[in-house]
Tab-separated table of C-alpha atoms and ligand atoms in Angstrom:
chain	number	residue	atom	x	y	z
A	867	MET	CA	156.903	124.582	72.495
A	868	LYS	CA	158.191	126.608	75.452
A	869	GLY	CA	159.742	129.936	75.236
A	870	THR	CA	163.085	130.479	75.334
A	871	PHE	CA	164.851	132.270	78.351
A	872	PRO	CA	168.616	133.304	79.349
A	873	THR	CA	168.194	131.136	82.589
A	874	HIS	CA	171.668	131.256	83.637
A	875	LYS	CA	171.107	134.928	84.059
A	876	PHE	CA	167.854	134.466	85.679
A	877	ARG	CA	170.136	132.976	88.556
A	878	GLU	CA	171.868	136.077	89.826
A	879	LEU	CA	168.266	137.788	90.022
A	880	ARG	CA	165.961	138.458	92.962
A	881	THR	CA	162.637	136.874	91.878
A	882	PRO	CA	159.934	137.195	90.909
A	883	PHE	CA	160.809	139.774	88.258
A	884	TYR	CA	159.458	140.529	84.632
A	885	TYR	CA	161.615	139.586	81.727
A	886	TYR	CA	160.838	141.379	78.346
A	887	ASP	CA	161.888	140.211	74.876
A	888	THR	CA	162.770	143.608	73.369
A	889	GLU	CA	163.407	141.676	70.125
A	890	LEU	CA	159.784	140.549	69.898
A	891	LEU	CA	158.890	144.169	71.002
A	892	ARG	CA	160.889	145.720	68.076
A	893	GLU	CA	159.252	143.086	65.600
A	894	THR	CA	155.958	144.077	67.135
A	895	LEU	CA	156.530	147.741	66.551
A	896	ALA	CA	157.834	147.233	63.067
A	897	ALA	CA	154.713	145.264	62.044
A	898	VAL	CA	152.482	148.190	63.290
A	899	THR	CA	154.604	150.838	61.856
A	900	GLY	CA	155.076	148.807	58.504
A	901	GLU	CA	150.836	148.378	58.236
A	902	ILE	CA	149.986	151.916	59.057
A	903	ALA	CA	152.495	152.901	56.273
A	904	ARG	CA	150.262	151.409	53.911
A	905	TYR	CA	147.693	153.969	54.878
A	906	GLU	CA	147.951	157.718	54.679
A	907	ASN	CA	146.413	159.214	57.298
A	908	TYR	CA	146.537	156.415	60.404
A	909	LYS	CA	148.606	157.411	63.643
A	910	VAL	CA	149.149	154.774	66.476
A	911	HIS	CA	149.150	155.991	69.984
A	912	TYR	CA	150.584	153.356	72.366
A	913	ALA	CA	148.217	153.066	75.573
A	914	ILE	CA	151.054	153.706	78.200
A	915	LYS	CA	148.508	152.094	81.041
A	916	SER	CA	149.358	148.399	79.888
A	917	ASN	CA	152.836	148.876	80.628
A	918	ALA	CA	154.732	152.048	81.574
A	919	ASN	CA	158.288	150.213	82.363
A	920	PRO	CA	160.750	153.357	81.051
A	921	LYS	CA	163.003	150.638	79.014
A	922	LEU	CA	160.119	149.823	76.972
A	923	LEU	CA	158.644	153.068	76.612
A	924	SER	CA	161.641	154.478	75.114
A	925	ILE	CA	161.671	151.486	72.479
A	926	ILE	CA	158.053	152.327	71.779
A	927	ARG	CA	158.610	155.953	71.373
A	928	GLU	CA	161.866	155.573	69.052
A	929	SER	CA	159.365	153.705	66.815
A	930	GLY	CA	157.578	156.630	65.947
A	931	LEU	CA	154.343	156.102	67.931
A	932	GLY	CA	152.415	158.487	70.098
A	933	ALA	CA	151.233	158.015	73.719
A	934	ASP	CA	147.728	157.663	74.799
A	935	CYS	CA	147.371	158.536	78.656
A	936	VAL	CA	144.644	158.034	81.024
A	937	SER	CA	146.394	160.040	84.017
A	938	GLY	CA	148.594	162.868	85.034
A	939	GLY	CA	151.104	160.239	85.989
A	940	GLU	CA	151.125	158.628	82.627
A	941	ILE	CA	151.397	162.049	80.863
A	942	ARG	CA	154.609	162.616	82.915
A	943	ALA	CA	155.735	159.200	82.168
A	944	ALA	CA	155.016	159.819	78.598
A	945	VAL	CA	157.086	163.290	78.619
A	946	LYS	CA	160.066	161.542	80.357
A	947	ALA	CA	160.372	158.970	77.985
A	948	GLY	CA	160.424	161.388	75.168
A	949	PHE	CA	156.847	161.138	73.452
A	950	PRO	CA	156.349	164.600	71.784
A	951	ALA	CA	153.650	166.571	73.572
A	952	GLY	CA	152.067	166.766	70.251
A	953	LYS	CA	151.551	163.032	69.997
A	954	ILE	CA	150.254	162.992	73.408
A	955	VAL	CA	146.127	162.396	73.822
A	956	PHE	CA	144.446	162.121	77.397
A	957	ALA	CA	141.386	159.909	78.151
A	958	GLY	CA	139.801	159.153	81.428
A	959	VAL	CA	136.396	159.211	83.218
A	960	GLY	CA	137.513	161.656	86.001
A	961	LYS	CA	140.335	163.745	84.915
A	962	ALA	CA	141.384	165.939	88.060
A	963	ASP	CA	142.271	169.899	87.778
A	964	TRP	CA	145.929	168.974	88.420
A	965	GLU	CA	146.023	166.597	85.594
A	966	ILE	CA	144.034	169.102	83.119
A	967	ASN	CA	146.439	171.879	83.957
A	968	LEU	CA	149.570	169.604	83.352
A	969	ALA	CA	148.127	168.293	79.928
A	970	LEU	CA	147.445	172.134	79.122
A	971	ASP	CA	150.932	173.256	80.168
A	972	TYR	CA	152.341	170.594	77.843
A	973	ASP	CA	149.888	171.527	75.278
A	974	ILE	CA	149.004	167.761	74.311
A	975	PHE	CA	147.505	167.161	71.267
A	976	CYS	CA	143.940	166.284	72.402
A	977	PHE	CA	141.541	165.659	75.434
A	978	ASN	CA	139.497	162.732	74.804
A	979	VAL	CA	136.489	164.224	76.808
A	980	GLU	CA	133.933	162.053	78.571
A	981	SER	CA	131.218	164.271	80.056
A	982	LEU	CA	129.938	167.672	79.953
A	983	PRO	CA	131.019	168.660	83.009
A	984	GLU	CA	134.504	167.557	82.506
A	985	LEU	CA	134.364	169.809	79.216
A	986	ASP	CA	133.077	173.238	81.501
A	987	VAL	CA	136.114	172.357	83.716
A	988	ILE	CA	138.568	171.863	80.724
A	989	ASN	CA	137.277	175.318	79.318
A	990	GLU	CA	137.693	177.406	82.504
A	991	LEU	CA	141.143	175.869	83.409
A	992	ALA	CA	142.269	176.597	79.356
A	993	LYS	CA	140.717	180.157	79.883
A	994	ALA	CA	142.620	180.703	83.153
A	995	LYS	CA	145.961	179.768	81.103
A	996	ASP	CA	144.683	181.733	78.128
A	997	LYS	CA	145.036	178.482	76.103
A	998	THR	CA	142.841	176.601	73.718
A	999	ALA	CA	142.193	172.883	74.496
A	1000	ARG	CA	141.849	170.599	71.633
A	1001	VAL	CA	138.796	168.127	72.517
A	1002	ALA	CA	137.587	165.041	71.031
A	1003	PHE	CA	134.474	163.578	72.723
A	1004	ARG	CA	134.707	160.078	73.822
A	1005	ILE	CA	131.391	158.744	72.484
A	1006	ASN	CA	129.782	155.348	74.155
A	1007	PRO	CA	128.850	153.397	70.996
A	1008	ASP	CA	126.641	150.839	72.657
A	1009	VAL	CA	128.603	148.121	71.189
A	1010	GLY	CA	129.430	144.980	72.780
A	1011	ALA	CA	132.631	143.523	72.579
A	1012	HIS	CA	133.154	139.556	72.770
A	1013	THR	CA	135.462	139.712	75.824
A	1014	HIS	CA	135.290	139.486	79.557
A	1015	ALA	CA	132.760	141.690	81.445
A	1016	ASN	CA	134.877	143.570	83.609
A	1017	ILE	CA	136.885	144.728	80.143
A	1018	THR	CA	134.145	145.659	77.806
A	1019	THR	CA	133.699	149.362	77.812
A	1020	GLY	CA	131.538	150.232	75.254
A	1021	LEU	CA	128.180	149.446	76.502
A	1022	ALA	CA	125.462	151.873	77.584
A	1023	GLU	CA	125.691	150.359	81.331
A	1024	ASN	CA	129.470	151.100	81.165
A	1025	LYS	CA	130.599	154.371	83.107
A	1026	PHE	CA	132.824	155.653	80.054
A	1027	GLY	CA	131.949	158.183	77.662
A	1028	ILE	CA	128.941	160.537	76.487
A	1029	SER	CA	126.025	158.597	75.203
A	1030	MET	CA	124.931	158.853	71.457
A	1031	GLN	CA	121.822	160.730	72.408
A	1032	ASP	CA	123.791	163.302	74.215
A	1033	MET	CA	126.529	163.685	71.308
A	1034	ASP	CA	124.786	166.759	69.193
A	1035	ARG	CA	124.243	168.676	72.830
A	1036	VAL	CA	127.690	168.217	73.855
A	1037	VAL	CA	129.157	169.098	70.591
A	1038	ASP	CA	127.030	172.138	70.523
A	1039	ALA	CA	128.364	173.213	73.813
A	1040	ALA	CA	131.914	172.779	72.689
A	1041	LEU	CA	131.366	174.887	69.824
A	1042	GLU	CA	129.946	177.685	72.120
A	1043	MET	CA	132.855	177.600	74.600
A	1044	SER	CA	135.827	180.044	73.822
A	1045	HIS	CA	138.459	178.243	74.947
A	1046	ILE	CA	137.908	174.754	73.317
A	1047	GLN	CA	138.328	173.497	69.904
A	1048	PHE	CA	136.241	170.538	68.961
A	1049	VAL	CA	138.287	168.119	66.762
A	1050	GLY	CA	136.814	164.900	66.820
A	1051	LEU	CA	135.408	161.909	68.162
A	1052	HIS	CA	136.933	159.179	70.289
A	1053	PHE	CA	135.726	155.759	70.906
A	1054	HIS	CA	136.915	152.740	72.867
A	1055	ILE	CA	135.002	149.339	73.387
A	1056	GLY	CA	136.984	147.164	75.346
A	1057	SER	CA	140.009	145.153	75.470
A	1058	GLN	CA	141.298	141.572	74.479
A	1059	ILE	CA	139.166	141.837	71.281
A	1060	LEU	CA	139.862	138.846	68.732
A	1061	ASP	CA	136.413	138.900	66.960
A	1062	MET	CA	137.015	141.390	63.947
A	1063	GLY	CA	133.367	141.700	64.118
A	1064	ASP	CA	133.439	143.933	67.093
A	1065	PHE	CA	135.424	146.303	65.238
A	1066	VAL	CA	133.042	146.228	62.284
A	1067	ALA	CA	130.224	147.011	64.888
A	1068	LEU	CA	131.774	150.084	65.663
A	1069	CYS	CA	132.958	151.159	62.244
A	1070	ASN	CA	129.282	150.914	61.234
A	1071	ARG	CA	128.347	152.933	64.525
A	1072	ILE	CA	130.838	155.743	63.592
A	1073	ASN	CA	129.434	155.976	60.063
A	1074	GLU	CA	126.182	156.589	61.482
A	1075	LEU	CA	127.403	159.206	63.704
A	1076	GLN	CA	129.676	161.098	61.072
A	1077	ASP	CA	126.592	161.184	58.779
A	1078	ARG	CA	124.561	162.889	61.581
A	1079	LEU	CA	127.083	165.531	62.309
A	1080	GLU	CA	127.879	166.064	58.642
A	1081	ALA	CA	124.116	166.634	58.275
A	1082	ARG	CA	124.510	169.391	60.573
A	1083	HIS	CA	127.574	170.683	58.699
A	1084	ILE	CA	129.715	170.024	61.542
A	1085	ARG	CA	133.181	168.982	60.137
A	1086	ILE	CA	135.704	167.000	62.245
A	1087	ASP	CA	139.298	166.225	61.133
A	1088	HIS	CA	139.950	163.339	63.846
A	1089	ILE	CA	138.421	159.925	64.413
A	1090	ASN	CA	140.095	157.854	67.295
A	1091	VAL	CA	138.729	154.279	67.656
A	1092	GLY	CA	140.661	153.664	70.577
A	1093	GLY	CA	142.363	150.147	71.316
A	1094	GLY	CA	141.445	146.750	72.045
A	1095	LEU	CA	143.132	144.265	69.908
A	1096	GLY	CA	143.649	141.070	71.927
A	1097	ILE	CA	146.345	138.371	71.551
A	1098	ASP	CA	146.586	134.731	71.966
A	1099	TYR	CA	147.297	133.925	75.550
A	1100	ARG	CA	147.019	129.952	74.938
A	1101	HIS	CA	149.644	129.903	72.291
A	1102	PRO	CA	152.315	132.659	72.835
A	1103	ASN	CA	154.403	131.094	70.412
A	1104	ARG	CA	152.203	130.477	67.496
A	1105	GLN	CA	151.701	134.084	66.561
A	1106	PRO	CA	153.839	136.483	68.778
A	1107	VAL	CA	153.065	139.330	66.723
A	1108	PRO	CA	149.450	140.094	66.683
A	1109	ASP	CA	147.548	140.122	63.228
A	1110	PHE	CA	147.855	144.021	62.824
A	1111	LYS	CA	147.098	143.582	59.303
A	1112	SER	CA	143.838	142.348	59.280
A	1113	TYR	CA	143.097	144.805	62.283
A	1114	PHE	CA	143.851	147.951	60.169
A	1115	ALA	CA	142.463	146.639	57.086
A	1116	THR	CA	138.995	145.934	59.137
A	1117	TYR	CA	139.019	149.750	59.609
A	1118	ALA	CA	140.137	150.452	56.019
A	1119	LYS	CA	137.190	148.546	54.692
A	1120	ASN	CA	134.545	149.124	57.186
A	1121	LEU	CA	135.014	152.951	58.192
A	1122	ARG	CA	133.699	155.649	55.825
A	1123	LEU	CA	136.750	157.914	56.550
A	1124	ARG	CA	136.781	161.347	54.978
A	1125	PRO	CA	139.768	162.255	52.882
A	1126	HIS	CA	140.786	165.358	55.178
A	1127	GLN	CA	140.262	162.721	58.281
A	1128	THR	CA	142.791	161.189	60.253
A	1129	LEU	CA	142.368	157.758	62.041
A	1130	HIS	CA	143.927	157.352	65.294
A	1131	PHE	CA	143.898	154.100	67.231
A	1132	GLU	CA	145.386	153.184	70.832
A	1133	PRO	CA	146.693	149.779	71.026
A	1134	GLY	CA	148.144	148.886	74.377
A	1135	ARG	CA	148.114	145.145	75.089
A	1136	ALA	CA	148.822	144.117	71.251
A	1137	ILE	CA	151.985	145.812	71.629
A	1138	THR	CA	153.560	144.716	75.080
A	1139	GLY	CA	151.284	141.843	76.000
A	1140	GLN	CA	153.594	138.912	74.237
A	1141	CYS	CA	156.997	140.407	74.877
A	1142	GLY	CA	156.653	139.828	78.629
A	1143	SER	CA	156.896	137.161	81.156
A	1144	LEU	CA	156.484	137.117	84.889
A	1145	ILE	CA	159.504	134.992	86.263
A	1146	SER	CA	159.208	133.207	89.347
A	1147	ARG	CA	161.007	130.737	91.509
A	1148	VAL	CA	159.133	127.633	92.753
A	1149	LEU	CA	159.262	127.723	96.697
A	1150	TYR	CA	157.545	124.750	97.584
A	1151	VAL	CA	155.916	121.391	96.036
A	1152	LYS	CA	153.248	120.403	98.247
A	1153	GLN	CA	151.027	117.370	98.244
A	1154	GLY	CA	147.281	118.386	98.660
A	1155	THR	CA	144.501	115.977	98.834
A	1156	ASN	CA	143.879	114.786	95.301
A	1157	LYS	CA	146.174	117.438	94.142
A	1158	GLN	CA	149.589	118.721	94.287
A	1159	PHE	CA	150.406	122.407	94.568
A	1160	ALA	CA	153.489	124.400	92.984
A	1161	ILE	CA	153.825	127.280	95.199
A	1162	LEU	CA	155.600	130.092	93.728
A	1163	ASP	CA	157.224	133.281	94.979
A	1164	ALA	CA	155.339	135.443	92.742
A	1165	GLY	CA	151.621	136.088	93.594
A	1166	PHE	CA	148.893	138.230	92.490
A	1167	THR	CA	150.567	141.123	93.904
A	1168	ASP	CA	153.116	140.773	90.763
A	1169	LEU	CA	150.344	139.759	88.243
A	1170	ILE	CA	146.882	140.270	89.067
A	1171	ARG	CA	144.983	139.317	85.885
A	1172	PRO	CA	144.131	135.759	86.710
A	1173	ALA	CA	142.516	136.892	90.157
A	1174	LEU	CA	140.864	139.988	88.604
A	1175	TYR	CA	139.652	138.785	85.318
A	1176	GLN	CA	140.026	134.955	85.772
A	1177	ALA	CA	142.614	135.396	83.066
A	1178	TYR	CA	144.656	132.626	81.586
A	1179	HIS	CA	148.360	132.731	81.285
A	1180	LYS	CA	150.544	129.863	79.795
A	1181	ILE	CA	152.806	128.555	82.387
A	1182	GLU	CA	155.902	126.859	81.977
A	1183	ASN	CA	158.587	125.486	84.162
A	1184	ILE	CA	161.877	126.702	82.155
A	1185	THR	CA	164.370	124.596	84.036
A	1186	SER	CA	163.016	121.057	83.842
A	1187	GLU	CA	162.611	118.471	81.024
A	1188	GLU	CA	161.119	115.571	83.262
A	1189	ALA	CA	157.971	113.874	82.659
A	1190	THR	CA	154.877	116.320	83.307
A	1191	GLU	CA	152.958	116.083	86.191
A	1192	THR	CA	149.701	118.203	87.151
A	1193	TYR	CA	149.943	121.103	89.728
A	1194	ASP	CA	147.756	123.898	90.909
A	1195	VAL	CA	150.160	126.647	90.496
A	1196	VAL	CA	149.445	129.117	93.318
A	1197	GLY	CA	151.298	132.298	94.887
A	1198	PRO	CA	152.223	133.202	98.659
A	1199	ILE	CA	149.644	135.819	99.045
A	1200	CYS	CA	147.117	135.250	102.219
A	1201	GLU	CA	144.144	135.137	99.458
A	1202	SER	CA	142.174	132.046	98.065
A	1203	SER	CA	142.236	133.937	94.918
A	1204	ASP	CA	146.113	134.038	94.536
A	1205	VAL	CA	145.983	131.054	91.917
A	1206	PHE	CA	147.552	131.462	88.478
A	1207	GLY	CA	146.127	127.944	87.348
A	1208	LYS	CA	144.554	124.952	88.363
A	1209	ALA	CA	145.159	121.437	86.580
A	1210	ILE	CA	148.224	122.962	84.866
A	1211	ASP	CA	150.550	120.389	83.348
A	1212	LEU	CA	153.909	121.224	83.930
A	1213	ASN	CA	157.436	119.338	83.433
A	1214	LYS	CA	157.976	117.952	86.844
A	1215	VAL	CA	158.463	120.700	89.582
A	1216	HIS	CA	161.074	121.088	92.085
A	1217	ARG	CA	162.088	123.653	94.653
A	1218	GLY	CA	164.058	126.534	93.140
A	1219	ASP	CA	162.741	125.837	89.297
A	1220	PHE	CA	162.105	128.658	87.228
A	1221	VAL	CA	158.439	129.091	86.279
A	1222	ALA	CA	157.607	131.660	83.532
A	1223	LEU	CA	153.979	133.318	83.109
A	1224	ARG	CA	153.770	133.722	79.615
A	1225	SER	CA	152.001	137.209	77.696
A	1226	ALA	CA	152.187	139.019	81.036
A	1227	GLY	CA	153.615	142.248	79.158
A	1228	ALA	CA	150.373	144.035	79.372
A	1229	TYR	CA	148.460	144.599	82.410
A	1230	GLY	CA	151.212	142.723	84.653
A	1231	GLU	CA	154.232	144.767	85.826
A	1232	ILE	CA	151.921	147.976	86.058
A	1233	MET	CA	149.328	146.444	87.936
A	1234	ALA	CA	151.709	145.132	90.712
A	1235	SER	CA	150.748	145.967	94.270
A	1236	GLY	CA	152.349	146.093	97.931
A	1237	TYR	CA	149.758	144.109	99.132
A	1238	ASN	CA	151.243	141.849	102.372
A	1239	CYS	CA	153.932	144.434	102.281
A	1240	ARG	CA	155.584	142.850	99.359
A	1241	GLU	CA	158.468	144.573	96.989
A	1242	LEU	CA	157.114	145.336	93.599
A	1243	PRO	CA	158.582	143.266	90.940
A	1244	GLN	CA	161.637	144.320	88.650
A	1245	GLY	CA	161.409	144.509	85.010
A	1246	TYR	CA	164.608	143.552	83.121
A	1247	THR	CA	165.032	143.685	79.293
A	1248	SER	CA	166.540	140.798	77.029
A	1249	ASP	CA	169.173	143.825	75.884
A	1250	GLU	CA	170.193	144.017	79.652
A	1251	LEU	CA	170.626	140.139	80.433
A	1252	VAL	CA	172.771	139.257	77.358
B	1533	PLP	C1	142.841	150.719	78.066
B	1533	PLP	C2	142.784	151.774	76.828
B	1533	PLP	C3	143.351	151.273	75.741
B	1533	PLP	C4	143.907	150.176	75.338
B	1533	PLP	O1	143.572	149.061	75.575
B	1533	PLP	P1	144.174	147.550	74.952
B	1533	PLP	O2	143.152	146.647	75.028
B	1533	PLP	O3	145.352	147.375	76.015
B	1533	PLP	O4	144.574	147.804	73.621
B	1533	PLP	C5	143.261	152.446	74.645
B	1533	PLP	N1	142.383	153.388	74.841
B	1533	PLP	C6	141.691	153.682	75.852
B	1533	PLP	C7	140.840	154.937	76.131
B	1533	PLP	C8	141.979	152.954	76.816
B	1533	PLP	O5	141.442	153.425	78.152
């Protein structure tokens, strides 16, 4: 089954561009807010890095979610979209001084701190402003996620977070600092995780760490388990809204949350992934040796995931119903990695056909680059194109 698109509207637009189905986005957000309403103390912060298109951000903000930022630019984008500062969290392994100052000026809810040197700097900068920074420590739980090696973040070998062995030391340091308020622990084990067992492993690890803190009479009010819930790239129409019910239930069942604690989540991909498609025109159909190429006007400058992570995106010819043929679907960029898919069955392709690369709402438009002096793709919503 193909997705449905307003192709008559597409004819007026310069390709490639991103098309966002806002009805699906709203449905996805309703699923999230509906599920967390079943639990008293769950809070969700949308991971802005997956897609910072202002039109999407304002819909996400309207749903009541907070924002998870990983840079000063993202904090600005969140504030601009109307996310209250009290619902903004800020992670990142290399926060620059100006970014920390910006976050202090806005008085964001919490810094997710990734090292002792960073904690020192936050304390100093907060002191200079006579403010107190709320901090959670991002602990690297040494839990593997069954996902692509480039998107695991919770293994000891990854650059992220503070090791479990160092947790007590940094907590002690924080408790000594005049302009730091230690409020909790933060985790994020990776992305595109579909095996709930990975989240169970994280819960078990958090339970151990909590017991360790409690044995030392250290109380924390916030646990943040990051994001990572995956989507079905192979079948974007089968389950367009991810299974948030099982996701939250996994935490409810396995994490021993104390009654006074709030549990925070930071999904990105699971919220924006399925609502977006990259729409491209076919420039040429070229006969190669033993194969044929569909050459698109979109390249990895518009959607880098296949080149960067060998990621799969379902590809559809949305303007042809003719019998299928097999193509290597490629872009125009002068790099051999500029390939969206090999041996893909598509309804017979002609110059000028529209091709949709599905499930491209997360880590698509936001990762676009100007390599080859190409223009950045625009993003349009279904609201705009009715
Ligand atoms: C990237 C990231 C997320 C979101 O990850 P998804 O896989 O898109 O849900 C959440 N938290 C942190 C700290 C991140 O770096």
